[in-house]
Coordinates of C-alpha atoms in Angstrom, one line a residue:
X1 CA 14.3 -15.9 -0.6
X2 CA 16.5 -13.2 -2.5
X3 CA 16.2 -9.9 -3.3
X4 CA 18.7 -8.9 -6.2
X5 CA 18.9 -6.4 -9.1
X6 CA 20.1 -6.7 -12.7
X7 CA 20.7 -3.5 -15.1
X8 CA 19.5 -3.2 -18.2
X9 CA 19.4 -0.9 -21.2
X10 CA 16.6 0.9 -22.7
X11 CA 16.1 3.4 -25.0
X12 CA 17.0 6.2 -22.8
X13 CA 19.6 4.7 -20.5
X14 CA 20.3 2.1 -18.1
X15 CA 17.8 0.9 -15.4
X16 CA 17.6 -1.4 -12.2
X17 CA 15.1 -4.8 -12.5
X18 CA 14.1 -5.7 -9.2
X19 CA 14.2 -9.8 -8.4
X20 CA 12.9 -12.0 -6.0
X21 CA 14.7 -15.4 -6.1
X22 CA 13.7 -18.6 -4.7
X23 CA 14.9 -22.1 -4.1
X24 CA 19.1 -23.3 -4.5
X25 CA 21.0 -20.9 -6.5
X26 CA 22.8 -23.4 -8.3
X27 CA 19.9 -25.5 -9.5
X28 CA 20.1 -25.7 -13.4
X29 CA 15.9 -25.5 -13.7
X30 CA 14.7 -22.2 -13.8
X31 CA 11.2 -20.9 -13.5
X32 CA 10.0 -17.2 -14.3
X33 CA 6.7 -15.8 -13.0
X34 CA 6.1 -12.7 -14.1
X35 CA 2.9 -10.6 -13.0
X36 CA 0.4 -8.4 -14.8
X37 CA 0.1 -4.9 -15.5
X38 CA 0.3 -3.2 -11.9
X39 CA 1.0 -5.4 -9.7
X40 CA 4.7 -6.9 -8.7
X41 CA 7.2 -10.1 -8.2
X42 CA 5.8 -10.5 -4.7
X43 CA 2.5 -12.4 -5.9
X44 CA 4.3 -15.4 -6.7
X45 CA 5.4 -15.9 -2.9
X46 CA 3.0 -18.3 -2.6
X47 CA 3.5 -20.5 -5.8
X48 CA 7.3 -20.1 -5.6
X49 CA 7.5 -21.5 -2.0
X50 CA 5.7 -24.6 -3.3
X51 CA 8.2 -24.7 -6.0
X52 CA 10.9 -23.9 -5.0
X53 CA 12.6 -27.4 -4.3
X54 CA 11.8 -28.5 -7.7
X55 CA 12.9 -25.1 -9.1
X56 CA 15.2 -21.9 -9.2
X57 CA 12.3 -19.7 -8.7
X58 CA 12.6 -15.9 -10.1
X59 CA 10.3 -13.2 -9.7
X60 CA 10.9 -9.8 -11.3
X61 CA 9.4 -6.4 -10.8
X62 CA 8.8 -5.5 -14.4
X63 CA 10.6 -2.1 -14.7
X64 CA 8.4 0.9 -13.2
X65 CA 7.2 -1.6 -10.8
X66 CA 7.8 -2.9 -6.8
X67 CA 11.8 -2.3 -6.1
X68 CA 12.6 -2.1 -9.6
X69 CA 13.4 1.5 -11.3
X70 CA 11.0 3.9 -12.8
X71 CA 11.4 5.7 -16.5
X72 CA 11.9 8.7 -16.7
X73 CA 10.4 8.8 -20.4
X74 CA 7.2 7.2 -19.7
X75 CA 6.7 6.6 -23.5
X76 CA 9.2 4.1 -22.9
X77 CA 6.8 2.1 -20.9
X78 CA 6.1 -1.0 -23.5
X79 CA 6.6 -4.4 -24.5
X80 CA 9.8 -4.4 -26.6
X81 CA 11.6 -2.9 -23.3
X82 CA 10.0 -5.3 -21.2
X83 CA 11.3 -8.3 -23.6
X84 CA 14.5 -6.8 -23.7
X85 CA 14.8 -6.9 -19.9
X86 CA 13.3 -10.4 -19.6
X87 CA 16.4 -11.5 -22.2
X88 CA 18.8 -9.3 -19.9
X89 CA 17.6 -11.7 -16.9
X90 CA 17.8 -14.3 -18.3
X91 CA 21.3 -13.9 -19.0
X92 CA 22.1 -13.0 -16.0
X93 CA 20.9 -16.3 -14.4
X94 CA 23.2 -18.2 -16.8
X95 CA 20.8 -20.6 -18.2
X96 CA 19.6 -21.8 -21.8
X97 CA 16.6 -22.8 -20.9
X98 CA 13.7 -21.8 -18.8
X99 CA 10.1 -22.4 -18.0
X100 CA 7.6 -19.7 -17.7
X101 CA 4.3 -18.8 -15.7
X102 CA 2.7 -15.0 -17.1
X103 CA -0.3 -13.6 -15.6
X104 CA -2.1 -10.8 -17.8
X105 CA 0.9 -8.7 -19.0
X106 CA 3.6 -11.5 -17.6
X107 CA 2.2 -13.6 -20.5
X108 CA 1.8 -11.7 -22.8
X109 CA 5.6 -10.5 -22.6
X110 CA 6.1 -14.9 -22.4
X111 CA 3.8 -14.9 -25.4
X112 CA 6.0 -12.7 -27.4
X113 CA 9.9 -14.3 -26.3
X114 CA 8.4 -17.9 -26.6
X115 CA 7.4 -17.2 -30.2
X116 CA 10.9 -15.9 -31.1
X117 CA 13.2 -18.5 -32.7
X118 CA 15.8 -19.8 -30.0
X119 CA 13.9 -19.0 -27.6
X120 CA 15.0 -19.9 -24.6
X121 CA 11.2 -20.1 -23.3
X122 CA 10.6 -24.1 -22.9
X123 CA 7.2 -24.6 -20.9
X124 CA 5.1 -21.5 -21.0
X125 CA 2.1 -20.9 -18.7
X126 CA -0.2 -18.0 -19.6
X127 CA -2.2 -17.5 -16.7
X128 CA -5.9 -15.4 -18.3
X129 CA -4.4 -14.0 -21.4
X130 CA -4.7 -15.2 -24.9
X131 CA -3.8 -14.2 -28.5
X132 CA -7.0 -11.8 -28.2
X133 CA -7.3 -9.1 -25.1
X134 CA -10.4 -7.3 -25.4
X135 CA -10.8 -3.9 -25.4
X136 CA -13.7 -3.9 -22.7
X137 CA -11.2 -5.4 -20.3
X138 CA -8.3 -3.0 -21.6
X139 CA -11.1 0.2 -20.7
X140 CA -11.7 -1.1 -17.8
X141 CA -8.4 -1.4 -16.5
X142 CA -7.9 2.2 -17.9
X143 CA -10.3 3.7 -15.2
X144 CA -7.8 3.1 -12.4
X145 CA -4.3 2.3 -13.4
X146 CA -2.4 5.3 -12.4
X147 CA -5.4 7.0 -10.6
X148 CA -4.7 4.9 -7.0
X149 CA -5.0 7.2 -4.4
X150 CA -3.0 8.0 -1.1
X151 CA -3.6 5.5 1.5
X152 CA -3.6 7.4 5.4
X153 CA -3.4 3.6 6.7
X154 CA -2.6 0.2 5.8
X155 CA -6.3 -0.9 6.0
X156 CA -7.4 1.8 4.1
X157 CA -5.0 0.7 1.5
X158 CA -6.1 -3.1 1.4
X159 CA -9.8 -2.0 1.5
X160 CA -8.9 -0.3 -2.0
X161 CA -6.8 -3.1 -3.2
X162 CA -9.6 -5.7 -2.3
X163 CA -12.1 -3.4 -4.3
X164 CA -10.1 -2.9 -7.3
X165 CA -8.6 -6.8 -6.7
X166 CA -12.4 -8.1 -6.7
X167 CA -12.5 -10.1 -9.5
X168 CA -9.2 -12.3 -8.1
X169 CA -11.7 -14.0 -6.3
X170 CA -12.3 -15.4 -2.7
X171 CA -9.1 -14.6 -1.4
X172 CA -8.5 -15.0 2.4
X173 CA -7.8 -11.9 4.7
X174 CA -4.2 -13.2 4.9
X175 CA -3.8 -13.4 1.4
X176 CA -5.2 -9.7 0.8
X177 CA -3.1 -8.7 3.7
X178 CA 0.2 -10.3 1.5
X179 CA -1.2 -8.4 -1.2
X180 CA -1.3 -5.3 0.4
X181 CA 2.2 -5.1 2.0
X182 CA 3.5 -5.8 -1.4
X183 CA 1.8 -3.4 -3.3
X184 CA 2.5 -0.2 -1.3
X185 CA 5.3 1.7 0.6
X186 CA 5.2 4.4 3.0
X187 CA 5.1 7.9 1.9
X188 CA 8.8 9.6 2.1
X189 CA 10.0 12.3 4.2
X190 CA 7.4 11.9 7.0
X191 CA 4.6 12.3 5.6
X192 CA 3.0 9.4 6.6
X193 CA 0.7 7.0 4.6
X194 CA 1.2 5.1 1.6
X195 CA 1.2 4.7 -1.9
X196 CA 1.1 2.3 -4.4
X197 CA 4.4 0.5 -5.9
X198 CA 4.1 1.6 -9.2
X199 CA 4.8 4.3 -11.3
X200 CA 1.9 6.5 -12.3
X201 CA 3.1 7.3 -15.1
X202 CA 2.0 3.6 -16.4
X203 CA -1.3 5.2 -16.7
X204 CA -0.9 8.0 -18.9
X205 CA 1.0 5.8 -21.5
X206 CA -1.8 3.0 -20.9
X207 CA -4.7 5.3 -22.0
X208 CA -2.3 7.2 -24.4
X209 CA -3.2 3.9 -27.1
X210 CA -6.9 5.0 -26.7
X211 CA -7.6 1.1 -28.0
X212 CA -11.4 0.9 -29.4
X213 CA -11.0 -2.5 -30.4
X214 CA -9.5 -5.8 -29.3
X215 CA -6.2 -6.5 -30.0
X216 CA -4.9 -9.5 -31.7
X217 CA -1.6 -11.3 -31.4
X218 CA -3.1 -14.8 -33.0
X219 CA 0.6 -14.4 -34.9
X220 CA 2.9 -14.0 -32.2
X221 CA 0.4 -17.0 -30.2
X222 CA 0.6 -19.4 -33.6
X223 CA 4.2 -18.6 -33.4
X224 CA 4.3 -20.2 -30.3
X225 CA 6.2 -24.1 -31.0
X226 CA 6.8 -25.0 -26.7
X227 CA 4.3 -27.0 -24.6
X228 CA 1.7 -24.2 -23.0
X229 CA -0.9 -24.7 -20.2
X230 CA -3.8 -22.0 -20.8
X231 CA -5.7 -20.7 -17.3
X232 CA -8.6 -18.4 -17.5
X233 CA -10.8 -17.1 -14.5
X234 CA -14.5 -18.0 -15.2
X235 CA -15.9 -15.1 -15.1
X236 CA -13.0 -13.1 -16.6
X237 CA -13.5 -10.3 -19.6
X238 CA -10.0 -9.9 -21.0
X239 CA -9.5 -13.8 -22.5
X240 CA -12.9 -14.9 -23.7
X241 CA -14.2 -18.4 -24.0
X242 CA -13.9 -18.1 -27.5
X243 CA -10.8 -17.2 -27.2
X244 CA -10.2 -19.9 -24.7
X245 CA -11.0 -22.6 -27.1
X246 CA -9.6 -21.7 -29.8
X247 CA -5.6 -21.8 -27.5
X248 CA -6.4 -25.5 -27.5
X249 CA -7.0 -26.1 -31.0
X250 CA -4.2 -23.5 -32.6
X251 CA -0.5 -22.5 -32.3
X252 CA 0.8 -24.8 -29.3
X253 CA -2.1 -26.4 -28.7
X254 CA -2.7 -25.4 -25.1
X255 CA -3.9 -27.5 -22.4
X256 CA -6.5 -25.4 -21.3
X257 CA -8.2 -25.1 -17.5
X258 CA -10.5 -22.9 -16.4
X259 CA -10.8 -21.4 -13.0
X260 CA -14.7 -20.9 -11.4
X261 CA -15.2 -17.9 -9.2
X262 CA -12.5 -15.9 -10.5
X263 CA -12.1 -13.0 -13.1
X264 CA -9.2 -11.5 -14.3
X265 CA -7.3 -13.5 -13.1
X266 CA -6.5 -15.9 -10.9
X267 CA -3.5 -15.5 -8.1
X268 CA -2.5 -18.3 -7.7
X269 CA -2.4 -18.4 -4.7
X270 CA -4.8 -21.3 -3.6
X271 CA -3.4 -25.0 -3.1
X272 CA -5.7 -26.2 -6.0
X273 CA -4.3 -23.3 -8.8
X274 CA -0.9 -24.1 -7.8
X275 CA -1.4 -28.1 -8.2
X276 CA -2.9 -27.3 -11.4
X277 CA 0.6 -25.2 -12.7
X278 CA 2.9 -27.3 -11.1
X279 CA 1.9 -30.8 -12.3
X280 CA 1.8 -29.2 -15.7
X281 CA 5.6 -27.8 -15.7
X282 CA 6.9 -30.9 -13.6
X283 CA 5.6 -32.8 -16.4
X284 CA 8.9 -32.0 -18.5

Protein backbone atom coordinates (compact mmCIF):
# COMPACT_ATOMS: atom_id res chain seq x y z
CA UNK A 1 0.00 0.00 0.00
CA UNK A 2 0.73 3.77 -0.99
CA UNK A 3 -0.24 6.88 0.26
CA UNK A 4 0.33 9.66 -2.48
CA UNK A 5 -1.13 12.99 -3.52
CA UNK A 6 -1.82 14.62 -6.92
CA UNK A 7 -2.76 18.47 -7.34
CA UNK A 8 -5.37 19.70 -9.14
CA UNK A 9 -7.19 22.78 -10.16
CA UNK A 10 -10.51 24.05 -9.31
CA UNK A 11 -12.22 27.03 -9.57
CA UNK A 12 -10.56 28.83 -6.84
CA UNK A 13 -7.12 27.35 -6.91
CA UNK A 14 -5.12 24.43 -6.62
CA UNK A 15 -5.74 21.50 -4.21
CA UNK A 16 -4.14 18.19 -2.90
CA UNK A 17 -6.17 14.60 -3.76
CA UNK A 18 -5.37 12.19 -1.32
CA UNK A 19 -4.57 8.33 -2.86
CA UNK A 20 -4.22 5.12 -1.58
CA UNK A 21 -2.48 2.76 -4.09
CA UNK A 22 -2.40 -0.85 -4.19
CA UNK A 23 -0.74 -3.76 -6.04
CA UNK A 24 2.75 -3.32 -8.61
CA UNK A 25 3.15 0.19 -9.70
CA UNK A 26 4.04 -0.65 -13.04
CA UNK A 27 1.09 -2.90 -13.91
CA UNK A 28 -0.69 -1.41 -17.02
CA UNK A 29 -4.43 -2.45 -15.55
CA UNK A 30 -5.82 0.09 -13.44
CA UNK A 31 -8.75 -0.02 -11.16
CA UNK A 32 -10.51 2.99 -9.40
CA UNK A 33 -12.79 2.73 -6.40
CA UNK A 34 -14.06 5.59 -5.44
CA UNK A 35 -16.45 6.01 -2.27
CA UNK A 36 -19.75 7.79 -1.52
CA UNK A 37 -20.63 11.02 -0.15
CA UNK A 38 -18.81 11.09 3.38
CA UNK A 39 -16.90 8.47 3.67
CA UNK A 40 -13.11 7.98 2.17
CA UNK A 41 -10.39 5.81 -0.04
CA UNK A 42 -9.87 3.63 3.01
CA UNK A 43 -13.10 1.42 2.40
CA UNK A 44 -11.71 -0.27 -0.43
CA UNK A 45 -8.83 -1.93 1.79
CA UNK A 46 -10.57 -4.79 1.70
CA UNK A 47 -11.58 -5.22 -1.99
CA UNK A 48 -8.23 -3.74 -3.19
CA UNK A 49 -6.10 -6.41 -1.21
CA UNK A 50 -8.09 -9.08 -3.07
CA UNK A 51 -7.31 -7.30 -6.17
CA UNK A 52 -4.47 -6.17 -6.06
CA UNK A 53 -2.40 -8.91 -8.01
CA UNK A 54 -4.76 -8.77 -10.83
CA UNK A 55 -4.75 -4.85 -10.59
CA UNK A 56 -3.09 -1.39 -9.98
CA UNK A 57 -5.53 -0.65 -7.35
CA UNK A 58 -6.23 3.33 -6.64
CA UNK A 59 -8.28 4.73 -3.94
CA UNK A 60 -8.84 8.48 -3.73
CA UNK A 61 -10.13 10.72 -1.01
CA UNK A 62 -12.55 12.79 -3.06
CA UNK A 63 -11.40 16.38 -2.32
CA UNK A 64 -12.76 17.71 1.20
CA UNK A 65 -12.45 14.15 2.22
CA UNK A 66 -9.77 11.64 4.39
CA UNK A 67 -6.01 13.16 3.66
CA UNK A 68 -7.10 14.91 0.80
CA UNK A 69 -7.55 18.94 0.99
CA UNK A 70 -10.58 20.86 2.04
CA UNK A 71 -12.25 24.00 -0.05
CA UNK A 72 -12.15 26.90 1.10
CA UNK A 73 -15.25 28.01 -1.09
CA UNK A 74 -17.55 25.36 -0.13
CA UNK A 75 -19.84 26.19 -3.17
CA UNK A 76 -17.17 24.58 -4.95
CA UNK A 77 -18.11 21.24 -3.43
CA UNK A 78 -19.76 19.45 -6.70
CA UNK A 79 -19.56 17.07 -9.39
CA UNK A 80 -17.86 18.98 -12.28
CA UNK A 81 -14.79 19.47 -9.71
CA UNK A 82 -14.93 16.13 -8.70
CA UNK A 83 -14.76 14.88 -12.52
CA UNK A 84 -12.18 17.17 -13.16
CA UNK A 85 -9.96 15.69 -10.39
CA UNK A 86 -10.82 12.07 -11.41
CA UNK A 87 -9.35 13.19 -15.09
CA UNK A 88 -6.37 14.84 -13.19
CA UNK A 89 -5.71 11.28 -11.67
CA UNK A 90 -6.00 9.65 -14.17
CA UNK A 91 -3.41 11.35 -15.84
CA UNK A 92 -1.30 11.13 -13.43
CA UNK A 93 -1.20 7.29 -13.43
CA UNK A 94 -0.30 7.34 -17.09
CA UNK A 95 -2.84 5.12 -18.44
CA UNK A 96 -5.57 5.18 -21.25
CA UNK A 97 -7.68 3.01 -19.89
CA UNK A 98 -9.22 2.05 -16.68
CA UNK A 99 -11.81 0.18 -14.95
CA UNK A 100 -14.05 1.58 -12.35
CA UNK A 101 -15.92 0.43 -9.05
CA UNK A 102 -18.32 3.80 -7.54
CA UNK A 103 -20.27 3.43 -4.50
CA UNK A 104 -23.21 6.21 -4.06
CA UNK A 105 -21.31 9.42 -5.09
CA UNK A 106 -18.12 7.33 -6.54
CA UNK A 107 -20.57 6.19 -9.24
CA UNK A 108 -22.27 8.62 -9.90
CA UNK A 109 -18.99 10.74 -10.60
CA UNK A 110 -18.10 7.03 -12.92
CA UNK A 111 -21.56 7.58 -14.36
CA UNK A 112 -20.83 10.94 -15.62
CA UNK A 113 -16.85 10.38 -17.12
CA UNK A 114 -17.96 6.92 -18.55
CA UNK A 115 -20.71 8.68 -20.60
CA UNK A 116 -18.22 11.23 -22.00
CA UNK A 117 -16.86 10.41 -25.43
CA UNK A 118 -13.13 9.04 -25.10
CA UNK A 119 -13.67 8.09 -22.09
CA UNK A 120 -11.08 6.48 -20.69
CA UNK A 121 -13.73 4.59 -18.30
CA UNK A 122 -13.73 0.81 -19.79
CA UNK A 123 -15.63 -1.49 -17.14
CA UNK A 124 -17.75 0.56 -14.80
CA UNK A 125 -19.23 -0.87 -11.55
CA UNK A 126 -21.86 1.29 -9.83
CA UNK A 127 -22.20 -0.04 -6.59
CA UNK A 128 -26.36 1.19 -5.22
CA UNK A 129 -26.74 4.11 -7.51
CA UNK A 130 -28.60 4.45 -10.72
CA UNK A 131 -29.77 7.06 -13.27
CA UNK A 132 -32.50 7.97 -10.57
CA UNK A 133 -31.47 8.98 -6.75
CA UNK A 134 -34.40 9.62 -4.83
CA UNK A 135 -35.03 12.41 -2.95
CA UNK A 136 -36.23 10.43 0.28
CA UNK A 137 -32.72 8.95 0.37
CA UNK A 138 -31.08 12.38 -0.53
CA UNK A 139 -33.29 13.96 2.89
CA UNK A 140 -32.25 11.44 4.69
CA UNK A 141 -28.73 11.66 4.21
CA UNK A 142 -29.31 15.54 4.72
CA UNK A 143 -30.11 14.97 8.55
CA UNK A 144 -26.58 14.13 9.35
CA UNK A 145 -23.95 14.94 6.86
CA UNK A 146 -22.03 17.74 8.30
CA UNK A 147 -23.86 17.48 11.75
CA UNK A 148 -21.27 14.47 13.17
CA UNK A 149 -20.43 15.28 16.48
CA UNK A 150 -17.14 15.29 18.59
CA UNK A 151 -16.17 11.88 19.51
CA UNK A 152 -14.35 11.92 23.45
CA UNK A 153 -13.16 8.24 22.50
CA UNK A 154 -12.69 5.93 19.83
CA UNK A 155 -15.67 3.78 20.82
CA UNK A 156 -17.81 6.43 21.19
CA UNK A 157 -16.96 7.34 17.69
CA UNK A 158 -17.65 3.78 16.08
CA UNK A 159 -20.87 3.52 18.26
CA UNK A 160 -22.01 6.66 16.12
CA UNK A 161 -20.59 5.39 12.90
CA UNK A 162 -22.30 1.98 13.35
CA UNK A 163 -25.63 3.91 14.00
CA UNK A 164 -25.47 6.21 11.12
CA UNK A 165 -23.62 3.04 9.00
CA UNK A 166 -26.74 0.70 9.94
CA UNK A 167 -28.02 0.09 6.76
CA UNK A 168 -24.32 -1.29 5.37
CA UNK A 169 -25.48 -4.25 6.92
CA UNK A 170 -24.03 -7.11 9.26
CA UNK A 171 -20.68 -5.90 9.40
CA UNK A 172 -18.21 -7.60 11.84
CA UNK A 173 -16.78 -5.71 14.88
CA UNK A 174 -13.44 -5.79 12.95
CA UNK A 175 -14.78 -4.40 9.99
CA UNK A 176 -16.61 -1.36 11.93
CA UNK A 177 -13.42 -1.01 13.86
CA UNK A 178 -11.64 -0.49 10.04
CA UNK A 179 -14.28 1.86 9.49
CA UNK A 180 -13.86 3.83 12.32
CA UNK A 181 -10.08 4.41 12.25
CA UNK A 182 -10.56 5.58 8.85
CA UNK A 183 -13.16 7.94 9.21
CA UNK A 184 -11.85 10.06 12.09
CA UNK A 185 -8.64 11.81 13.46
CA UNK A 186 -7.68 13.15 16.69
CA UNK A 187 -8.68 16.56 17.64
CA UNK A 188 -5.48 19.14 17.16
CA UNK A 189 -3.64 20.92 19.62
CA UNK A 190 -4.40 18.69 22.64
CA UNK A 191 -7.55 18.66 22.85
CA UNK A 192 -8.26 15.31 22.82
CA UNK A 193 -11.03 13.25 20.96
CA UNK A 194 -11.96 13.05 17.57
CA UNK A 195 -13.61 14.11 14.67
CA UNK A 196 -14.82 13.00 11.54
CA UNK A 197 -12.53 13.16 8.17
CA UNK A 198 -14.52 15.28 6.28
CA UNK A 199 -15.18 18.67 5.76
CA UNK A 200 -18.40 20.02 7.33
CA UNK A 201 -18.88 22.24 5.09
CA UNK A 202 -20.09 19.24 2.61
CA UNK A 203 -23.26 19.71 4.51
CA UNK A 204 -24.20 23.12 4.07
CA UNK A 205 -23.68 22.86 0.29
CA UNK A 206 -25.59 19.40 0.43
CA UNK A 207 -28.81 20.83 1.89
CA UNK A 208 -28.16 24.21 0.07
CA UNK A 209 -29.97 22.20 -3.32
CA UNK A 210 -33.00 21.85 -0.94
CA UNK A 211 -34.01 18.73 -3.71
CA UNK A 212 -37.98 18.00 -3.35
CA UNK A 213 -37.79 15.55 -6.01
CA UNK A 214 -35.73 12.76 -7.37
CA UNK A 215 -33.18 13.43 -9.58
CA UNK A 216 -32.71 12.02 -12.95
CA UNK A 217 -29.53 11.39 -14.98
CA UNK A 218 -31.29 8.59 -17.30
CA UNK A 219 -29.10 10.81 -20.02
CA UNK A 220 -25.85 10.79 -18.65
CA UNK A 221 -26.73 6.65 -17.73
CA UNK A 222 -28.08 5.96 -21.55
CA UNK A 223 -24.92 7.74 -22.44
CA UNK A 224 -23.16 5.19 -20.96
CA UNK A 225 -21.62 2.73 -24.19
CA UNK A 226 -18.82 0.42 -21.63
CA UNK A 227 -19.76 -3.02 -20.03
CA UNK A 228 -21.45 -2.05 -16.30
CA UNK A 229 -22.22 -4.43 -13.48
CA UNK A 230 -25.22 -2.75 -11.33
CA UNK A 231 -25.24 -3.66 -7.29
CA UNK A 232 -28.04 -2.50 -5.08
CA UNK A 233 -28.56 -3.27 -1.28
CA UNK A 234 -31.95 -4.96 -0.76
CA UNK A 235 -33.37 -2.96 1.34
CA UNK A 236 -31.82 0.31 0.00
CA UNK A 237 -33.98 3.68 -0.64
CA UNK A 238 -31.67 5.73 -2.94
CA UNK A 239 -31.72 3.13 -6.29
CA UNK A 240 -35.08 1.60 -6.40
CA UNK A 241 -36.14 -1.66 -7.81
CA UNK A 242 -37.58 0.12 -10.45
CA UNK A 243 -34.88 1.74 -11.09
CA UNK A 244 -32.88 -1.42 -10.71
CA UNK A 245 -34.55 -3.05 -13.61
CA UNK A 246 -34.75 -0.72 -15.78
CA UNK A 247 -30.20 -0.51 -15.65
CA UNK A 248 -30.56 -3.94 -17.24
CA UNK A 249 -32.75 -3.15 -19.98
CA UNK A 250 -31.35 0.53 -21.00
CA UNK A 251 -28.08 2.50 -21.70
CA UNK A 252 -25.30 -0.29 -21.11
CA UNK A 253 -27.36 -2.81 -20.34
CA UNK A 254 -26.15 -3.59 -16.79
CA UNK A 255 -25.70 -6.86 -15.35
CA UNK A 256 -27.56 -6.39 -12.38
CA UNK A 257 -27.11 -8.13 -8.60
CA UNK A 258 -28.71 -7.42 -5.76
CA UNK A 259 -27.47 -7.63 -2.31
CA UNK A 260 -30.02 -9.07 0.66
CA UNK A 261 -29.63 -7.54 4.10
CA UNK A 262 -28.08 -4.43 3.03
CA UNK A 263 -29.28 -0.79 2.35
CA UNK A 264 -27.47 1.88 1.06
CA UNK A 265 -25.05 0.26 0.24
CA UNK A 266 -23.07 -2.43 0.40
CA UNK A 267 -19.15 -2.27 1.56
CA UNK A 268 -17.85 -4.49 -0.03
CA UNK A 269 -16.25 -5.76 2.22
CA UNK A 270 -17.52 -9.41 2.59
CA UNK A 271 -15.79 -12.36 0.48
CA UNK A 272 -19.12 -12.95 -1.33
CA UNK A 273 -19.60 -8.93 -2.62
CA UNK A 274 -16.07 -8.90 -3.61
CA UNK A 275 -16.39 -12.39 -5.70
CA UNK A 276 -19.33 -10.88 -7.18
CA UNK A 277 -17.10 -7.44 -8.51
CA UNK A 278 -14.14 -9.17 -9.25
CA UNK A 279 -15.31 -11.99 -11.56
CA UNK A 280 -17.29 -9.26 -13.29
CA UNK A 281 -14.09 -6.82 -14.07
CA UNK A 282 -11.72 -9.94 -14.61
CA UNK A 283 -14.04 -10.90 -17.21
CA UNK A 284 -12.36 -8.24 -19.70
Amino acid sequence: MRQRTVQCMGPHGLHRMAYTEWGDPANPRVLVCVHGLTRNGRDFDHLARALADEYRVVCPDVVGRGRSDWLQVKADYGFPIYVNDMVTLIARLDVDEVHWVGTSMGGIIGMLLASQPHSPITRLVLNDVGPVITATSLQRIAQYVGRAPLFPTMEAAEAWIREVGAPFGALTDAQWRHLTVHSVRALERGQGGFEMVYDPGLGDVFRAAQILEDIDLWPVYEAVRCPALALRGAESDLLEPATFAAMAARGPCARTVEIAGVGHAPMLMDPAQIAVVRDFLLEA
